[in-house]
Short mmCIF file of C-alpha atoms and ligand atoms in Angstrom, two decimals:
data_model
loop_
_atom_site.label_atom_id
_atom_site.label_comp_id
_atom_site.label_asym_id
_atom_site.label_seq_id
_atom_site.Cartn_x
_atom_site.Cartn_y
_atom_site.Cartn_z
CA MET A 22 -3.49 31.83 32.50
CA ALA A 23 -3.38 28.28 33.73
CA LYS A 24 -0.14 26.44 33.13
CA PRO A 25 -0.64 24.22 30.07
CA LYS A 26 -0.82 20.55 30.95
CA LYS A 27 1.96 18.27 29.86
CA ARG A 28 1.02 15.94 27.05
CA TYR A 29 2.60 12.71 25.98
CA VAL A 30 2.21 11.44 22.46
CA CYS A 31 2.65 7.82 21.44
CA GLN A 32 5.23 7.70 18.64
CA ALA A 33 3.62 4.61 17.19
CA CYS A 34 -0.05 5.52 16.99
CA GLY A 35 -0.22 9.23 17.79
CA SER A 36 -2.61 8.93 20.71
CA VAL A 37 -2.31 11.58 23.40
CA SER A 38 -2.33 11.06 27.15
CA HIS A 39 -1.71 13.44 30.01
CA ARG A 40 0.62 11.29 32.03
CA TRP A 41 3.58 9.22 31.05
CA GLN A 42 3.11 5.46 30.91
CA GLY A 43 5.42 2.65 29.89
CA GLN A 44 2.83 1.18 27.55
CA CYS A 45 0.50 3.06 25.22
CA ALA A 46 -3.09 2.52 26.30
CA ASP A 47 -4.31 2.60 22.70
CA CYS A 48 -1.89 0.53 20.65
CA ALA A 49 -0.18 -1.38 23.50
CA GLU A 50 3.33 -0.57 22.20
CA TRP A 51 6.01 -0.23 24.89
CA ASN A 52 8.20 2.83 25.52
CA THR A 53 6.64 4.88 22.75
CA LEU A 54 5.26 7.79 24.81
CA THR A 55 7.30 10.98 24.67
CA GLU A 56 6.56 14.45 25.92
CA ASP A 57 5.15 16.71 23.25
CA ALA A 58 5.01 20.47 22.96
CA PRO A 59 1.97 21.59 25.01
CA ALA A 60 -1.09 22.57 23.04
CA THR A 61 -1.89 26.24 23.38
CA VAL A 62 -5.03 26.65 25.45
CA PHE A 63 -7.28 29.48 24.36
CA SER A 64 -9.56 31.03 26.92
CA MET A 65 -13.20 30.35 26.19
CA LYS A 66 -13.94 34.01 26.82
CA HIS A 67 -12.65 34.98 23.38
CA ASP A 68 -15.46 35.98 21.09
CA LEU A 69 -14.71 34.59 17.63
CA SER A 70 -17.86 35.92 15.97
CA SER A 71 -16.35 39.20 14.87
CA GLY A 72 -13.09 40.63 13.61
CA GLY A 73 -12.44 37.89 11.02
CA ARG A 74 -12.18 38.26 7.28
CA ALA A 75 -15.10 37.31 5.04
CA VAL A 76 -14.88 33.82 3.58
CA GLU A 77 -15.69 33.50 -0.10
CA PHE A 78 -18.20 30.88 -1.23
CA VAL A 79 -18.31 29.38 -4.71
CA ASP A 80 -20.76 27.05 -6.41
CA LEU A 81 -19.95 23.40 -6.83
CA ASN A 82 -20.46 23.67 -10.57
CA LYS A 83 -17.98 26.49 -11.05
CA PRO A 84 -16.18 25.61 -14.28
CA GLY A 85 -12.43 25.25 -14.67
CA GLU A 86 -9.97 24.64 -11.86
CA MET A 87 -9.59 20.98 -12.73
CA PRO A 88 -6.07 19.94 -11.77
CA ILE A 89 -3.70 19.87 -14.71
CA ARG A 90 -1.51 16.87 -14.33
CA GLN A 91 2.17 16.65 -15.01
CA LYS A 92 3.05 13.22 -16.32
CA THR A 93 6.37 11.92 -15.01
CA GLY A 94 6.80 9.67 -18.02
CA LEU A 95 7.15 6.68 -15.72
CA ALA A 96 3.85 5.23 -16.88
CA GLU A 97 3.25 2.86 -13.96
CA PHE A 98 3.92 5.68 -11.50
CA ASP A 99 1.54 8.00 -13.35
CA ARG A 100 -1.10 5.30 -13.50
CA ALA A 101 -1.03 4.70 -9.73
CA LEU A 102 -1.23 8.46 -9.17
CA GLY A 103 -4.37 8.58 -11.27
CA GLY A 104 -2.74 10.21 -14.30
CA GLY A 105 0.34 12.08 -13.10
CA LEU A 106 1.49 14.66 -10.58
CA VAL A 107 -0.84 17.48 -9.61
CA PRO A 108 0.93 20.84 -9.08
CA GLY A 109 0.51 22.15 -5.54
CA SER A 110 -0.21 18.74 -4.10
CA ALA A 111 1.50 16.63 -1.49
CA ILE A 112 2.08 12.92 -1.84
CA LEU A 113 3.16 10.68 1.01
CA MET A 114 5.11 7.66 -0.21
CA GLY A 115 5.22 4.90 2.36
CA GLY A 116 6.94 1.55 2.29
CA ASP A 117 9.25 -0.81 4.16
CA PRO A 118 12.91 0.16 4.32
CA GLY A 119 14.82 -1.15 1.32
CA ILE A 120 11.76 -1.74 -0.83
CA GLY A 121 12.88 0.82 -3.43
CA LYS A 122 11.24 4.15 -2.59
CA SER A 123 14.39 6.20 -3.14
CA THR A 124 15.12 4.35 -6.36
CA LEU A 125 11.60 4.91 -7.69
CA LEU A 126 11.58 8.60 -6.83
CA LEU A 127 15.05 9.21 -8.27
CA GLN A 128 13.88 7.59 -11.51
CA ALA A 129 10.70 9.67 -11.55
CA ALA A 130 12.67 12.84 -10.72
CA ALA A 131 15.08 12.18 -13.57
CA ARG A 132 12.20 11.66 -16.01
CA VAL A 133 10.61 14.97 -15.05
CA ALA A 134 13.98 16.75 -15.25
CA ARG A 135 14.60 15.33 -18.72
CA GLU A 136 11.33 16.95 -19.81
CA GLY A 137 13.07 20.24 -19.06
CA HIS A 138 11.45 20.95 -15.69
CA SER A 139 13.22 22.02 -12.55
CA VAL A 140 13.42 19.16 -10.06
CA VAL A 141 14.83 19.12 -6.53
CA TYR A 142 15.68 15.96 -4.61
CA VAL A 143 16.58 16.42 -0.95
CA SER A 144 17.98 13.40 0.83
CA GLY A 145 18.14 13.37 4.60
CA GLU A 146 19.31 9.78 4.71
CA GLU A 147 22.09 9.51 2.19
CA ALA A 148 25.03 11.70 1.26
CA THR A 149 24.90 13.30 -2.18
CA GLY A 150 27.75 11.00 -3.25
CA GLN A 151 25.64 7.95 -2.48
CA VAL A 152 22.66 9.28 -4.41
CA ARG A 153 24.95 10.19 -7.31
CA MET A 154 26.37 6.68 -7.31
CA ARG A 155 22.87 5.27 -7.49
CA ALA A 156 22.01 7.65 -10.32
CA ALA A 157 25.07 6.44 -12.22
CA ARG A 158 24.00 2.84 -11.72
CA LEU A 159 20.53 3.72 -12.99
CA GLY A 160 21.98 5.52 -16.02
CA LEU A 161 20.48 8.83 -14.92
CA SER A 162 23.64 10.90 -14.36
CA ASP A 163 22.81 13.21 -17.27
CA ALA A 164 19.43 14.29 -15.85
CA SER A 165 19.57 17.77 -14.36
CA VAL A 166 18.09 16.90 -10.97
CA LYS A 167 19.22 19.31 -8.27
CA LEU A 168 20.45 17.14 -5.47
CA ALA A 169 21.08 18.09 -1.86
CA ALA A 170 21.76 16.34 1.41
CA ALA A 171 19.96 18.31 4.10
CA THR A 172 17.70 17.80 7.08
CA GLY A 173 16.89 21.33 8.23
CA VAL A 174 13.51 22.45 6.94
CA ARG A 175 14.41 26.11 7.46
CA ASP A 176 17.56 25.69 5.34
CA ILE A 177 15.63 23.85 2.66
CA LEU A 178 12.80 26.38 2.43
CA THR A 179 15.20 29.35 2.49
CA THR A 180 17.18 27.84 -0.36
CA LEU A 181 14.08 26.98 -2.37
CA GLY A 182 12.81 30.53 -1.89
CA SER A 183 15.92 31.98 -3.49
CA MET A 184 15.95 29.84 -6.62
CA GLU A 185 13.71 28.92 -9.54
CA THR A 186 10.62 27.21 -8.09
CA PRO A 187 10.86 23.50 -8.84
CA LYS A 188 8.02 21.60 -10.49
CA PHE A 189 8.78 18.49 -8.50
CA LEU A 190 10.26 18.29 -5.00
CA VAL A 191 11.23 15.04 -3.28
CA ILE A 192 11.94 14.92 0.46
CA ASP A 193 13.57 11.61 1.40
CA SER A 194 12.47 11.09 4.14
CA ILE A 195 10.12 13.15 6.32
CA GLN A 196 11.33 11.31 9.44
CA THR A 197 14.84 12.71 8.98
CA MET A 198 13.65 16.32 8.69
CA HIS A 199 14.09 18.75 11.54
CA SER A 200 12.58 22.14 12.27
CA ASP A 201 14.26 24.48 14.78
CA THR A 202 10.91 25.97 15.74
CA ILE A 203 9.74 22.70 17.22
CA GLU A 204 11.13 20.81 20.19
CA GLY A 205 12.08 17.19 19.96
CA ALA A 206 14.34 14.96 17.91
CA PRO A 207 13.72 14.27 14.20
CA GLY A 208 11.20 11.50 13.73
CA THR A 209 9.05 12.38 16.74
CA VAL A 210 5.39 13.04 16.04
CA SER A 211 5.61 16.78 16.62
CA GLN A 212 8.70 17.15 14.40
CA VAL A 213 7.28 15.02 11.60
CA ARG A 214 3.97 16.86 11.72
CA GLY A 215 5.55 20.31 11.94
CA CYS A 216 8.07 19.71 9.15
CA ALA A 217 5.43 18.20 6.90
CA PHE A 218 3.15 21.16 7.57
CA GLU A 219 5.82 23.68 6.52
CA LEU A 220 6.81 21.74 3.41
CA ILE A 221 3.20 21.18 2.34
CA ARG A 222 2.45 24.87 2.81
CA TYR A 223 5.40 25.74 0.60
CA ALA A 224 4.20 23.27 -2.05
CA LYS A 225 0.62 24.61 -2.05
CA GLU A 226 1.66 28.25 -2.19
CA ASN A 227 4.10 27.68 -5.03
CA GLY A 228 2.32 25.05 -7.10
CA VAL A 229 5.00 22.43 -6.48
CA ALA A 230 4.29 18.71 -6.64
CA LEU A 231 5.80 17.45 -3.39
CA VAL A 232 6.62 13.87 -2.47
CA LEU A 233 7.38 13.04 1.15
CA VAL A 234 8.93 9.65 1.73
CA GLY A 235 7.65 8.04 4.94
CA HIS A 236 8.91 4.94 6.68
CA VAL A 237 6.44 2.36 7.72
CA THR A 238 6.28 1.05 11.26
CA LYS A 239 6.03 -2.61 12.22
CA ASP A 240 2.26 -2.70 12.06
CA GLY A 241 2.15 -1.13 8.61
CA ASN A 242 1.30 2.46 9.53
CA ILE A 243 3.27 5.19 7.90
CA ALA A 244 5.16 6.60 10.86
CA GLY A 245 4.57 10.11 11.94
CA PRO A 246 1.61 7.94 12.55
CA ARG A 247 -1.56 8.60 10.70
CA VAL A 248 -1.06 12.31 11.43
CA LEU A 249 0.46 12.74 7.99
CA GLU A 250 -2.21 10.80 6.16
CA HIS A 251 -4.83 13.49 6.56
CA MET A 252 -2.41 16.34 5.85
CA VAL A 253 -1.45 15.12 2.38
CA ASP A 254 -3.54 14.78 -0.78
CA VAL A 255 -2.30 11.39 -1.83
CA VAL A 256 -1.05 8.46 0.24
CA MET A 257 0.89 5.89 -1.76
CA SER A 258 2.26 2.61 -0.54
CA PHE A 259 5.15 0.80 -2.22
CA GLU A 260 4.81 -2.87 -1.48
CA GLY A 261 6.45 -6.18 -2.13
CA GLU A 262 8.65 -8.79 -0.54
CA ARG A 263 12.27 -7.74 -0.53
CA SER A 264 13.31 -11.22 -1.56
CA HIS A 265 11.09 -11.05 -4.63
CA GLN A 266 11.54 -8.97 -7.70
CA TYR A 267 8.10 -7.44 -8.03
CA ARG A 268 6.94 -4.19 -6.44
CA ILE A 269 3.46 -2.74 -6.40
CA LEU A 270 2.68 0.93 -6.07
CA ARG A 271 -0.78 1.49 -4.67
CA ALA A 272 -2.72 4.64 -3.79
CA LEU A 273 -4.40 4.29 -0.40
CA LYS A 274 -5.94 7.75 -0.62
CA ASN A 275 -6.15 10.13 -3.56
CA ARG A 276 -7.94 13.46 -3.46
CA PHE A 277 -7.57 13.78 -7.24
CA GLY A 278 -8.50 10.36 -8.52
CA ALA A 279 -9.47 6.77 -7.96
CA VAL A 280 -7.48 4.52 -5.70
CA ASP A 281 -7.96 1.30 -7.59
CA GLU A 282 -5.17 1.44 -10.16
CA ILE A 283 -1.79 0.01 -9.26
CA GLY A 284 1.65 0.46 -10.75
CA VAL A 285 3.74 -2.68 -11.15
CA PHE A 286 7.53 -2.67 -11.24
CA ALA A 287 10.31 -5.23 -11.26
CA MET A 288 13.50 -4.47 -9.32
CA ALA A 289 16.44 -5.21 -11.59
CA GLY A 290 20.17 -4.55 -11.43
CA ASP A 291 19.68 -1.16 -13.02
CA GLY A 292 16.65 0.06 -11.12
CA LEU A 293 12.92 -0.43 -11.36
CA GLU A 294 11.53 -1.61 -14.65
CA GLU A 295 7.92 -0.94 -15.50
CA VAL A 296 5.73 -3.97 -15.98
CA GLU A 297 3.05 -3.08 -18.46
CA ASN A 298 1.19 -6.33 -18.52
CA PRO A 299 1.24 -7.85 -15.03
CA SER A 300 -1.52 -10.40 -15.62
CA MET A 301 0.70 -13.51 -15.54
CA LEU A 302 3.43 -12.32 -13.15
CA PHE A 303 2.18 -13.94 -10.02
CA LEU A 304 1.86 -17.45 -11.44
CA SER A 305 4.61 -19.98 -10.96
CA GLY A 306 4.50 -21.06 -14.61
CA ARG A 307 4.48 -24.76 -13.74
CA ASP A 308 3.19 -27.18 -16.40
CA GLN A 309 1.85 -29.88 -14.09
CA PRO A 310 -1.00 -29.06 -11.69
CA MET A 311 0.08 -29.57 -8.07
CA ALA A 312 -1.87 -30.34 -4.93
CA GLY A 313 -2.35 -27.27 -2.74
CA SER A 314 -2.15 -24.70 -5.51
CA SER A 315 -5.00 -22.61 -6.92
CA VAL A 316 -5.29 -19.54 -9.12
CA PHE A 317 -7.29 -16.45 -8.19
CA PRO A 318 -8.27 -13.88 -10.82
CA ALA A 319 -7.59 -10.60 -9.01
CA MET A 320 -8.63 -7.25 -10.43
CA GLU A 321 -6.39 -4.24 -9.96
CA GLY A 322 -8.19 -1.21 -11.28
CA THR A 323 -8.82 -1.94 -14.91
CA ARG A 324 -6.25 -4.71 -15.17
CA PRO A 325 -6.71 -8.38 -14.31
CA VAL A 326 -3.90 -10.04 -12.38
CA LEU A 327 -3.85 -13.80 -11.94
CA VAL A 328 -2.40 -14.83 -8.62
CA GLU A 329 -1.29 -18.25 -7.47
CA ILE A 330 -2.18 -19.32 -3.94
CA GLN A 331 -0.23 -22.13 -2.34
CA ALA A 332 -1.24 -24.12 0.73
CA LEU A 333 0.68 -26.73 2.66
CA ILE A 334 -0.83 -28.92 5.35
CA VAL A 335 1.42 -30.89 7.68
CA ARG A 336 -0.18 -33.47 9.97
CA LEU A 337 1.23 -33.45 13.48
CA GLN A 338 1.83 -36.68 15.40
CA SER A 339 2.20 -35.13 18.83
CA GLY A 340 -0.29 -32.95 20.64
CA ALA A 341 1.71 -29.77 20.05
CA THR A 342 -0.24 -26.64 19.12
CA PRO A 343 -0.29 -26.54 15.32
CA ARG A 344 1.11 -23.49 13.56
CA ARG A 345 -0.73 -21.30 11.12
CA ALA A 346 1.56 -19.16 8.99
CA VAL A 347 0.40 -16.81 6.26
CA VAL A 348 2.29 -14.72 3.72
CA GLY A 349 0.36 -12.25 1.57
CA TRP A 350 -3.09 -12.83 3.04
CA ASP A 351 -4.96 -11.99 6.22
CA ASN A 352 -4.40 -14.22 9.25
CA GLY A 353 -7.88 -13.67 10.64
CA ARG A 354 -9.46 -14.50 7.30
CA LEU A 355 -7.54 -17.79 7.16
CA ALA A 356 -8.76 -18.69 10.65
CA MET A 357 -12.32 -17.94 9.52
CA LEU A 358 -12.03 -20.09 6.40
CA LEU A 359 -10.57 -22.99 8.39
CA ALA A 360 -13.45 -22.71 10.85
CA VAL A 361 -16.01 -22.73 8.02
CA LEU A 362 -14.32 -25.73 6.38
CA GLU A 363 -14.40 -27.56 9.71
CA SER A 364 -17.92 -26.77 10.83
CA ARG A 365 -19.76 -26.64 7.47
CA CYS A 366 -17.83 -29.18 5.44
CA GLY A 367 -16.69 -31.66 8.09
CA LEU A 368 -12.97 -31.34 7.39
CA SER A 369 -10.47 -31.37 10.22
CA PHE A 370 -7.41 -29.14 10.43
CA SER A 371 -7.13 -29.24 14.20
CA SER A 372 -4.06 -31.47 14.40
CA ALA A 373 -2.39 -30.07 11.31
CA GLU A 374 -0.07 -27.16 10.61
CA VAL A 375 -1.37 -24.87 7.90
CA TYR A 376 0.89 -22.72 5.73
CA LEU A 377 -0.50 -20.34 3.16
CA ASN A 378 1.52 -18.35 0.66
CA VAL A 379 0.55 -15.94 -2.09
CA ALA A 380 3.14 -16.36 -4.84
CA GLY A 381 5.53 -13.67 -6.00
CA GLY A 382 5.28 -11.40 -2.96
CA TYR A 383 1.80 -10.25 -3.91
CA ARG A 384 -0.50 -9.14 -1.09
CA LEU A 385 -4.18 -10.06 -1.34
CA SER A 386 -6.89 -8.19 0.52
CA ASP A 387 -9.87 -8.89 -1.72
CA PRO A 388 -12.46 -11.14 0.01
CA ALA A 389 -13.22 -12.53 -3.45
CA ALA A 390 -10.08 -14.65 -2.95
CA ASP A 391 -11.80 -16.74 -0.24
CA LEU A 392 -12.82 -19.51 -2.60
CA ALA A 393 -9.35 -19.77 -4.17
CA VAL A 394 -7.79 -20.01 -0.69
CA ALA A 395 -10.36 -22.64 0.34
CA ALA A 396 -9.66 -24.58 -2.87
CA ALA A 397 -5.90 -24.54 -2.17
CA LEU A 398 -6.50 -25.70 1.42
CA VAL A 399 -8.86 -28.53 0.47
CA SER A 400 -6.56 -29.61 -2.36
CA ALA A 401 -3.59 -29.67 0.03
CA LEU A 402 -5.54 -31.59 2.66
CA ALA A 403 -6.75 -34.17 0.14
CA ASP A 404 -3.35 -34.19 -1.59
CA LYS A 405 -5.16 -33.92 -4.92
CA PRO A 406 -4.46 -31.27 -7.55
CA LEU A 407 -7.28 -28.99 -8.65
CA PRO A 408 -8.51 -29.25 -12.26
CA ASP A 409 -5.84 -28.16 -14.76
CA ARG A 410 -5.97 -24.49 -15.89
CA SER A 411 -8.74 -23.51 -13.46
CA VAL A 412 -9.48 -20.24 -11.69
CA TRP A 413 -11.43 -19.81 -8.44
CA LEU A 414 -13.44 -16.78 -7.44
CA GLY A 415 -15.93 -16.04 -4.66
CA GLU A 416 -16.41 -14.77 -1.15
CA VAL A 417 -17.20 -17.39 1.48
CA SER A 418 -19.76 -16.58 4.19
CA LEU A 419 -19.75 -17.98 7.70
CA ALA A 420 -22.67 -20.16 6.67
CA GLY A 421 -20.47 -21.75 4.02
CA GLU A 422 -22.12 -20.14 0.99
CA VAL A 423 -20.09 -18.99 -1.99
CA ARG A 424 -21.16 -15.40 -2.49
CA PRO A 425 -21.08 -13.26 -5.66
CA VAL A 426 -18.26 -10.73 -6.08
CA ALA A 427 -17.66 -7.61 -8.13
CA HIS A 428 -16.63 -7.94 -11.79
CA GLY A 429 -16.98 -11.74 -11.72
CA GLY A 430 -17.82 -12.07 -15.40
CA VAL A 431 -15.01 -9.74 -16.48
CA ARG A 432 -12.45 -11.63 -14.41
CA MET A 433 -13.53 -14.97 -15.86
CA ARG A 434 -13.38 -13.59 -19.39
CA GLU A 435 -9.88 -12.22 -18.80
CA ALA A 436 -8.76 -15.56 -17.34
CA ALA A 437 -10.10 -17.29 -20.46
CA LYS A 438 -8.12 -14.89 -22.67
CA LEU A 439 -4.98 -15.88 -20.79
CA GLY A 440 -5.55 -19.56 -21.51
CA PHE A 441 -7.55 -20.72 -18.51
CA LYS A 442 -10.12 -23.39 -19.32
CA ARG A 443 -12.25 -23.80 -16.20
CA GLY A 444 -13.83 -21.33 -13.81
CA PHE A 445 -15.36 -22.00 -10.39
CA GLY A 446 -17.36 -19.44 -8.47
CA PRO A 447 -20.76 -18.39 -7.17
CA SER A 448 -23.94 -19.73 -8.78
CA ASP A 449 -24.98 -16.18 -9.71
CA PRO A 450 -24.87 -16.12 -13.55
CA LYS A 451 -23.35 -12.62 -13.48
CA ASN A 452 -20.14 -14.19 -12.22
CA ALA A 453 -20.00 -16.70 -15.05
CA SER A 454 -18.57 -16.27 -18.52
CA PRO A 455 -19.33 -18.22 -21.69
CA ASP A 456 -15.64 -18.01 -22.61
CA LEU A 457 -14.68 -20.89 -20.32
CA ASP A 458 -16.25 -23.93 -18.71
CA TYR A 459 -17.90 -22.35 -15.65
CA SER A 460 -19.27 -24.16 -12.60
CA GLY A 461 -21.37 -22.36 -10.01
CA LEU A 462 -20.72 -23.85 -6.55
CA GLY A 463 -23.41 -22.39 -4.31
CA GLN A 464 -22.04 -24.01 -1.16
CA LEU A 465 -18.43 -24.51 -0.10
CA ALA A 466 -19.33 -28.17 0.55
CA ASN A 467 -19.69 -28.60 -3.24
CA LEU A 468 -16.05 -27.63 -3.65
CA VAL A 469 -15.02 -30.22 -1.08
CA ASP A 470 -17.08 -32.95 -2.81
CA ARG A 471 -15.55 -32.09 -6.14
CA VAL A 472 -11.98 -32.16 -4.95
CA MET A 473 -12.39 -35.27 -2.78
CA SER A 474 -14.06 -37.27 -5.55
CA SER A 475 -11.69 -36.22 -8.35
P1 TYD B 3 16.06 1.91 -2.00
O1 TYD B 3 15.49 2.70 -3.11
O2 TYD B 3 17.26 2.46 -1.33
O3 TYD B 3 14.95 1.58 -0.91
P2 TYD B 3 14.21 2.52 0.14
O4 TYD B 3 14.47 3.93 -0.25
O5 TYD B 3 12.76 2.14 0.02
O6 TYD B 3 14.74 2.19 1.48
O7 TYD B 3 16.37 0.47 -2.61
C1 TYD B 3 17.03 -0.43 -1.85
C2 TYD B 3 17.19 -1.78 -2.50
O8 TYD B 3 16.95 -1.85 -3.88
C3 TYD B 3 18.61 -2.17 -2.30
O9 TYD B 3 18.66 -3.06 -1.21
C4 TYD B 3 19.05 -2.83 -3.54
C5 TYD B 3 17.91 -2.70 -4.48
N1 TYD B 3 18.33 -2.13 -5.78
C6 TYD B 3 18.42 -2.96 -6.88
O10 TYD B 3 18.19 -4.16 -6.81
N2 TYD B 3 18.78 -2.42 -8.09
C7 TYD B 3 19.06 -1.10 -8.23
O11 TYD B 3 19.37 -0.64 -9.35
C8 TYD B 3 18.97 -0.27 -7.07
C9 TYD B 3 19.28 1.20 -7.16
C10 TYD B 3 18.60 -0.82 -5.88
MG1 MG B 4 15.59 5.37 0.82
#
């Protein structure tokens, strides 16, 4: 048999190459290629068309077998999961270090344990004393969570096999786990993948709801890059700015439910508090309208969330290259909007620095926020506040049209319920609502005229 070729796997993006290089050819990260266990090469002469077991087929409409969910009792967590934990499923929980993953999972674990279920929490990052101290701070010391500090997957699975099967198993984190059947240090792609595979198999065979905590790399991928995302049933991301109080739990993938509901939490001195009604959280609560600030009616699943967008424009005297800095919104999208405002509306940002911030640590990805961002930019440039108590909604095309968006009418109605008086958006009547004073804009240039002449 031919000697298997060496393979090198990029630890940042998971791409495979057959020779070592200083820089990954796919993601351009430096020093991320490490040698991986060689893939077993099967000879093509094997005939696979006989000798296997028969595979059973079932009809799509076979009744029953709907997953029965186990509610954790942490309502915002259950909501983001699509209704609770599914036995025999694997959840990957990603998020920046220090955002509160361990805190959230300890709280969820304690809730499930208090319901009388067996719960195991394995920490590979902290000593049991540290986790216990946190539990005391969170007022959870009385919950009968079985706590262990371990990193060996063989040890963990052996122990689990000799005790009452837990309902809920937390592994914090998958990057610290180590399997002695696989070469490489903990955290390398092959270790992360191999350990996750063993743990997920255990969970599926025993009907355990498993949560794997995963750290996020610089570019926002859950490390053990992407390889874990297709192995698990649910991928959750815990987001927020560490300097802000609010945290959002979002499902990026869910084999058992929709991915549009979010869970909202506030980090307090004694852990994460659930925020049941997040609609007004991301507003600054200022009485006086200010130049450069607009409000966007976002929709998170079934709940409306009003978000304040702030823009600051600083004119430069010298010929230095102006900065564009964005927090909570897409850089490329800002560049596009600035280009549209310049070429379709005759505004000039070329000698000005542009800063854009989404208030409260909220992250916007909905293109329906284009108009609200444009409104904040134009208002900042003109140094004129937008109409008091107004919301802005619409996607902006390269041609400068304000395009209709999903759930426009609902968002306007919700904004009206929360005390907003004026709505601006696409001309399409579906986006309007009789509950507030609505103006259809058609073209972005209409927005500019309005703000400049106010
Ligand atoms: P942690 O859950 O350890 O984050 P992760 O597991 O995602 O790395 O939370 C870390 C931060 O949360 C820590 O810096 C302090 C803050 N925190 C509070 O503000 N209040 C609390 O009750 C707890 C437990 C943590
Ligand atoms: Mg942690």
